[in-house]
Amino acid sequence: MRSYKRLEDYGIIGDLDTCALVGNDGSIDWCCLPHVESPSVFAALLDRERGGRFSITPVHLASSEQRYVDRTTVLKTTFRSNGGEAEVVDFMLPKEIAGNEAPVEKNIYRKVSGRRGVVSFAVELSPRFDYGRAPTVFEQTEGGILAASGEARLYLESPVPLRITDEGGRGTFTIKDGETLWFVLGYGSAPLSMPVLCDEVLHETVRYWEGWMHKCTSGRCLFEGPWHELIIRSSLVLKLLAHNETGAISAAPTTSLPEVIGGVRNWDYRYNWLRDASFTVQAFNSLGYVREAKAFLRWARGIFTRLDPEQIKPLYGLHGGVELREEELPHLSGYRCSRPVRIGNAAHRQLQLDIFGELIEAVYDATRYGVEIPPDAWFHLDGVIDYVCFNWKRKDHGIWEPRCAPRHYTHSKLMCWVALDRGIRIVEKLGMDANTAHWKSVQQEIRQAIETQGFSRRLNSFVQHFDGEELDASSLLIPLMEFLPFDDPRVQGTIDAVKQNLMRNGFVYRYLTDDGLPGREGCFILCSFWLVDALALSGRREEALEVFSTICSHASPLGLLAEEIDPDTGEQLGNYPQAYSHIGLINSALYLGKAFGKEQRGPEPVGTEAG
């Protein structure tokens, strides 16, 4: 019986269209092809028996260790057994090298090398197309195996003979010190697997990632501090989640990884949330990756220039699709028996007013890096801000997308204020035409509502929703969004209330209120980083450093972060790796560097004014 691995035991590789999770036992347990939002081909992560995998695993494994080739997404797994030591290198060729005009076919490269003695390996190719719902036919080919389901084709070029069973292809081989074997898995057509060509693809892939990182580390964005490597890994994760063809950015590459083991809070995050993507594009800007930021803004422009603001959704497919119907897959047992497994996401039907603030904030941030706003785009953005003026008083579902009745969420009102504030700044900076007098009037109205209805004198803290007494970690964003200064007593009271009531063992819950779902969840990593930011910018440096160090000590051995952490066990929970968490890490490292006076070059962290 196979067992489930911890999320921390996976590394991620990708080609900028899709991603794969590779376990420290050599098994690819998650991959959707040809895109992140496509149906899965390997999903053993969600059902170890029926999900499917592509594994190259030592027969007698004593220990293993994963690491990336420095400043790349090329993953090396070193295996040690009683007979010797061997290494498997996993990677995909970045789509930017081939170009978007290249065919849809894509390859996963797996290089097995002997390092010491002799190591015996077992190979298993058992794809399960369409989340395990589609029948698969296997055929022997001259160089390996073909797996077919409908029009989908998956070819494995194998240097060792594999036998076909009803489940797929299996085989064994031994490798000695100094020997090298290449396994190449091709989607769409049979790949070229000649070793000399594979070696060249590996070199091209390493050069690409080193060159991409050079944009950050050679210029104004060099950060010289103790968290340098964590920033590098986080920026690489964000790049992997940015879809090269469209510019859209997925919140995570996985679906249905639970927020608590055995629980039902299991969601599909393989889509572009305007909120998450707006924060990601700001992170790209702060690290010097203006090209990626511009690519998302072009994608977003295609959304908001063809729709009335009322029609704009909180999330979209990576190709702009709006049909994200949520459904459950009862035939899959879920990660560690955490049902249900879901695909699609019903949150696309919700009203989330905060997304307009995040969108305008991202556009404003881009203007600080020289991005111009064309007149036709401003016409629609002006309409978005006017929409906020006339709709900010509506109830909505807010940043956390609860499955309960809408409310007057304080964070949603804050981001409506941000939409107006940043819109006014854009007009004043670029001389755009707009009715800013009306905007300023509504802005003051929102401010008064937040300060009177969104603040509890009893708790001495801002609260989750108007006229309520429940706390929410999103209130930590009030000073970060420049609504109030950090030394305001209400801001300090909110920080203290969060620490006292929402914090457990160094981590922060989003909230502890009823959200219409059974069960509980882990502590939200991004919220923990928000606390770091608020503390650091309040001059409470040592407190901030303590929280930050606790979070980073629970990152995976590869520096990867999921959505949440179990505050009692320290185990990562939720979809993995999560863009939000890595954005939070980048921000907090930069804020701490600034607070402690570390030498660094580069602009301010995401969501703040420069200078």
PDB file of N, CA and C in Angstrom, residues 56-107:
ATOM      1  N   ILE A  56      10.169   7.196 -11.085  1.00  0.00           N
ATOM      2  CA  ILE A  56      11.481   6.546 -11.248  1.00  0.00           C
ATOM      3  C   ILE A  56      12.076   6.517  -9.848  1.00  0.00           C
ATOM      4  N   THR A  57      11.933   5.371  -9.184  1.00  0.00           N
ATOM      5  CA  THR A  57      12.193   5.277  -7.752  1.00  0.00           C
ATOM      6  C   THR A  57      13.151   4.128  -7.455  1.00  0.00           C
ATOM      7  N   PRO A  58      14.134   4.333  -6.589  1.00  0.00           N
ATOM      8  CA  PRO A  58      15.011   3.224  -6.193  1.00  0.00           C
ATOM      9  C   PRO A  58      14.220   2.074  -5.571  1.00  0.00           C
ATOM     10  N   VAL A  59      14.614   0.879  -5.889  1.00  0.00           N
ATOM     11  CA  VAL A  59      13.929  -0.294  -5.336  1.00  0.00           C
ATOM     12  C   VAL A  59      14.145  -0.378  -3.838  1.00  0.00           C
ATOM     13  N   HIS A  60      15.333  -0.065  -3.381  1.00  0.00           N
ATOM     14  CA  HIS A  60      15.669  -0.102  -1.954  1.00  0.00           C
ATOM     15  C   HIS A  60      16.170   1.287  -1.554  1.00  0.00           C
ATOM     16  N   LEU A  61      15.244   2.170  -1.212  1.00  0.00           N
ATOM     17  CA  LEU A  61      15.597   3.553  -0.907  1.00  0.00           C
ATOM     18  C   LEU A  61      15.910   3.698   0.573  1.00  0.00           C
ATOM     19  N   ALA A  62      17.099   4.222   0.853  1.00  0.00           N
ATOM     20  CA  ALA A  62      17.482   4.498   2.237  1.00  0.00           C
ATOM     21  C   ALA A  62      17.196   5.948   2.598  1.00  0.00           C
ATOM     22  N   SER A  63      17.549   6.879   1.706  1.00  0.00           N
ATOM     23  CA  SER A  63      17.300   8.296   1.960  1.00  0.00           C
ATOM     24  C   SER A  63      17.334   9.045   0.642  1.00  0.00           C
ATOM     25  N   SER A  64      16.780  10.251   0.660  1.00  0.00           N
ATOM     26  CA  SER A  64      16.801  11.091  -0.529  1.00  0.00           C
ATOM     27  C   SER A  64      16.882  12.547  -0.119  1.00  0.00           C
ATOM     28  N   GLU A  65      17.308  13.373  -1.058  1.00  0.00           N
ATOM     29  CA  GLU A  65      17.435  14.809  -0.800  1.00  0.00           C
ATOM     30  C   GLU A  65      17.190  15.557  -2.098  1.00  0.00           C
ATOM     31  N   GLN A  66      16.366  16.613  -2.028  1.00  0.00           N
ATOM     32  CA  GLN A  66      16.077  17.409  -3.212  1.00  0.00           C
ATOM     33  C   GLN A  66      16.717  18.788  -3.097  1.00  0.00           C
ATOM     34  N   ARG A  67      17.163  19.297  -4.230  1.00  0.00           N
ATOM     35  CA  ARG A  67      17.655  20.666  -4.311  1.00  0.00           C
ATOM     36  C   ARG A  67      17.514  21.123  -5.755  1.00  0.00           C
ATOM     37  N   TYR A  68      17.463  22.441  -5.937  1.00  0.00           N
ATOM     38  CA  TYR A  68      17.413  23.009  -7.278  1.00  0.00           C
ATOM     39  C   TYR A  68      18.812  23.388  -7.732  1.00  0.00           C
ATOM     40  N   VAL A  69      19.055  23.268  -9.036  1.00  0.00           N
ATOM     41  CA  VAL A  69      20.232  23.903  -9.592  1.00  0.00           C
ATOM     42  C   VAL A  69      20.103  25.385  -9.279  1.00  0.00           C
ATOM     43  N   ASP A  70      21.155  25.977  -8.773  1.00  0.00           N
ATOM     44  CA  ASP A  70      21.104  27.335  -8.237  1.00  0.00           C
ATOM     45  C   ASP A  70      20.418  28.304  -9.187  1.00  0.00           C
ATOM     46  N   ARG A  71      19.410  29.018  -8.674  1.00  0.00           N
ATOM     47  CA  ARG A  71      18.690  30.068  -9.385  1.00  0.00           C
ATOM     48  C   ARG A  71      17.965  29.559 -10.633  1.00  0.00           C
ATOM     49  N   THR A  72      17.481  28.326 -10.553  1.00  0.00           N
ATOM     50  CA  THR A  72      16.710  27.739 -11.652  1.00  0.00           C
ATOM     51  C   THR A  72      15.557  26.935 -11.073  1.00  0.00           C
ATOM     52  N   THR A  73      14.728  26.376 -11.942  1.00  0.00           N
ATOM     53  CA  THR A  73      13.682  25.439 -11.531  1.00  0.00           C
ATOM     54  C   THR A  73      14.046  24.006 -11.933  1.00  0.00           C
ATOM     55  N   VAL A  74      15.297  23.771 -12.256  1.00  0.00           N
ATOM     56  CA  VAL A  74      15.781  22.426 -12.573  1.00  0.00           C
ATOM     57  C   VAL A  74      16.009  21.701 -11.252  1.00  0.00           C
ATOM     58  N   LEU A  75      15.288  20.600 -11.061  1.00  0.00           N
ATOM     59  CA  LEU A  75      15.240  19.918  -9.766  1.00  0.00           C
ATOM     60  C   LEU A  75      16.117  18.670  -9.766  1.00  0.00           C
ATOM     61  N   LYS A  76      16.967  18.550  -8.748  1.00  0.00           N
ATOM     62  CA  LYS A  76      17.818  17.371  -8.581  1.00  0.00           C
ATOM     63  C   LYS A  76      17.399  16.613  -7.327  1.00  0.00           C
ATOM     64  N   THR A  77      17.167  15.311  -7.491  1.00  0.00           N
ATOM     65  CA  THR A  77      16.858  14.453  -6.353  1.00  0.00           C
ATOM     66  C   THR A  77      17.966  13.411  -6.232  1.00  0.00           C
ATOM     67  N   THR A  78      18.654  13.416  -5.112  1.00  0.00           N
ATOM     68  CA  THR A  78      19.737  12.467  -4.857  1.00  0.00           C
ATOM     69  C   THR A  78      19.207  11.317  -4.016  1.00  0.00           C
ATOM     70  N   PHE A  79      19.413  10.096  -4.501  1.00  0.00           N
ATOM     71  CA  PHE A  79      18.959   8.888  -3.806  1.00  0.00           C
ATOM     72  C   PHE A  79      20.161   8.120  -3.278  1.00  0.00           C
ATOM     73  N   ARG A  80      20.023   7.648  -2.061  1.00  0.00           N
ATOM     74  CA  ARG A  80      21.059   6.805  -1.471  1.00  0.00           C
ATOM     75  C   ARG A  80      20.440   5.483  -1.037  1.00  0.00           C
ATOM     76  N   SER A  81      21.104   4.395  -1.404  1.00  0.00           N
ATOM     77  CA  SER A  81      20.676   3.065  -0.995  1.00  0.00           C
ATOM     78  C   SER A  81      21.895   2.312  -0.497  1.00  0.00           C
ATOM     79  N   ASN A  82      21.669   1.101  -0.046  1.00  0.00           N
ATOM     80  CA  ASN A  82      22.795   0.313   0.454  1.00  0.00           C
ATOM     81  C   ASN A  82      23.824   0.044  -0.635  1.00  0.00           C
ATOM     82  N   GLY A  83      23.355   0.028  -1.901  1.00  0.00           N
ATOM     83  CA  GLY A  83      24.281  -0.300  -2.984  1.00  0.00           C
ATOM     84  C   GLY A  83      25.018   0.881  -3.581  1.00  0.00           C
ATOM     85  N   GLY A  84      24.568   2.089  -3.295  1.00  0.00           N
ATOM     86  CA  GLY A  84      25.246   3.232  -3.893  1.00  0.00           C
ATOM     87  C   GLY A  84      24.399   4.494  -3.853  1.00  0.00           C
ATOM     88  N   GLU A  85      24.694   5.380  -4.806  1.00  0.00           N
ATOM     89  CA  GLU A  85      24.032   6.682  -4.855  1.00  0.00           C
ATOM     90  C   GLU A  85      23.752   7.046  -6.303  1.00  0.00           C
ATOM     91  N   ALA A  86      22.582   7.623  -6.552  1.00  0.00           N
ATOM     92  CA  ALA A  86      22.207   8.031  -7.907  1.00  0.00           C
ATOM     93  C   ALA A  86      21.412   9.334  -7.822  1.00  0.00           C
ATOM     94  N   GLU A  87      21.244   9.960  -8.982  1.00  0.00           N
ATOM     95  CA  GLU A  87      20.584  11.260  -9.032  1.00  0.00           C
ATOM     96  C   GLU A  87      19.598  11.294 -10.192  1.00  0.00           C
ATOM     97  N   VAL A  88      18.422  11.898  -9.955  1.00  0.00           N
ATOM     98  CA  VAL A  88      17.446  12.135 -11.015  1.00  0.00           C
ATOM     99  C   VAL A  88      17.265  13.649 -11.152  1.00  0.00           C
ATOM    100  N   VAL A  89      17.444  14.144 -12.374  1.00  0.00           N
ATOM    101  CA  VAL A  89      17.260  15.557 -12.677  1.00  0.00           C
ATOM    102  C   VAL A  89      15.955  15.693 -13.459  1.00  0.00           C
ATOM    103  N   ASP A  90      15.037  16.530 -12.955  1.00  0.00           N
ATOM    104  CA  ASP A  90      13.727  16.728 -13.590  1.00  0.00           C
ATOM    105  C   ASP A  90      13.581  18.178 -14.025  1.00  0.00           C
ATOM    106  N   PHE A  91      13.063  18.380 -15.236  1.00  0.00           N
ATOM    107  CA  PHE A  91      12.829  19.741 -15.715  1.00  0.00           C
ATOM    108  C   PHE A  91      11.938  19.706 -16.948  1.00  0.00           C
ATOM    109  N   MET A  92      11.436  20.894 -17.302  1.00  0.00           N
ATOM    110  CA  MET A  92      10.708  21.104 -18.551  1.00  0.00           C
ATOM    111  C   MET A  92      11.333  22.308 -19.244  1.00  0.00           C
ATOM    112  N   LEU A  93      11.275  22.320 -20.558  1.00  0.00           N
ATOM    113  CA  LEU A  93      11.842  23.424 -21.335  1.00  0.00           C
ATOM    114  C   LEU A  93      10.896  24.617 -21.265  1.00  0.00           C
ATOM    115  N   PRO A  94      11.342  25.790 -20.766  1.00  0.00           N
ATOM    116  CA  PRO A  94      10.453  26.961 -20.674  1.00  0.00           C
ATOM    117  C   PRO A  94       9.870  27.343 -22.022  1.00  0.00           C
ATOM    118  N   LYS A  95       8.591  27.645 -22.015  1.00  0.00           N
ATOM    119  CA  LYS A  95       7.890  27.974 -23.253  1.00  0.00           C
ATOM    120  C   LYS A  95       8.490  29.194 -23.945  1.00  0.00           C
ATOM    121  N   GLU A  96       9.074  30.107 -23.198  1.00  0.00           N
ATOM    122  CA  GLU A  96       9.659  31.301 -23.797  1.00  0.00           C
ATOM    123  C   GLU A  96      10.799  30.958 -24.747  1.00  0.00           C
ATOM    124  N   ILE A  97      11.474  29.849 -24.518  1.00  0.00           N
ATOM    125  CA  ILE A  97      12.563  29.448 -25.410  1.00  0.00           C
ATOM    126  C   ILE A  97      12.003  29.001 -26.750  1.00  0.00           C
ATOM    127  N   ALA A  98      10.952  28.171 -26.690  1.00  0.00           N
ATOM    128  CA  ALA A  98      10.355  27.665 -27.931  1.00  0.00           C
ATOM    129  C   ALA A  98       9.502  28.710 -28.618  1.00  0.00           C
ATOM    130  N   GLY A  99       8.907  29.621 -27.828  1.00  0.00           N
ATOM    131  CA  GLY A  99       8.020  30.627 -28.400  1.00  0.00           C
ATOM    132  C   GLY A  99       6.579  30.163 -28.389  1.00  0.00           C
ATOM    133  N   ASN A 100       5.663  31.095 -28.298  1.00  0.00           N
ATOM    134  CA  ASN A 100       4.245  30.755 -28.226  1.00  0.00           C
ATOM    135  C   ASN A 100       3.693  30.207 -29.528  1.00  0.00           C
ATOM    136  N   GLU A 101       4.435  30.368 -30.632  1.00  0.00           N
ATOM    137  CA  GLU A 101       3.967  29.835 -31.906  1.00  0.00           C
ATOM    138  C   GLU A 101       4.320  28.359 -32.061  1.00  0.00           C
ATOM    139  N   ALA A 102       5.109  27.838 -31.129  1.00  0.00           N
ATOM    140  CA  ALA A 102       5.487  26.430 -31.200  1.00  0.00           C
ATOM    141  C   ALA A 102       4.265  25.549 -30.963  1.00  0.00           C
ATOM    142  N   PRO A 103       4.290  24.306 -31.427  1.00  0.00           N
ATOM    143  CA  PRO A 103       3.157  23.404 -31.209  1.00  0.00           C
ATOM    144  C   PRO A 103       2.881  23.206 -29.723  1.00  0.00           C
ATOM    145  N   VAL A 104       1.703  22.690 -29.436  1.00  0.00           N
ATOM    146  CA  VAL A 104       1.291  22.528 -28.051  1.00  0.00           C
ATOM    147  C   VAL A 104       2.066  21.420 -27.353  1.00  0.00           C
ATOM    148  N   GLU A 105       2.761  20.562 -28.117  1.00  0.00           N
ATOM    149  CA  GLU A 105       3.469  19.445 -27.526  1.00  0.00           C
ATOM    150  C   GLU A 105       4.479  19.937 -26.497  1.00  0.00           C
ATOM    151  N   LYS A 106       4.631  19.185 -25.420  1.00  0.00           N
ATOM    152  CA  LYS A 106       5.559  19.555 -24.364  1.00  0.00           C
ATOM    153  C   LYS A 106       6.146  18.295 -23.756  1.00  0.00           C
ATOM    154  N   ASN A 107       7.338  18.430 -23.186  1.00  0.00           N
ATOM    155  CA  ASN A 107       8.064  17.289 -22.677  1.00  0.00           C
ATOM    156  C   ASN A 107       8.455  17.481 -21.218  1.00  0.00           C
TER     157      ASN A 107
END
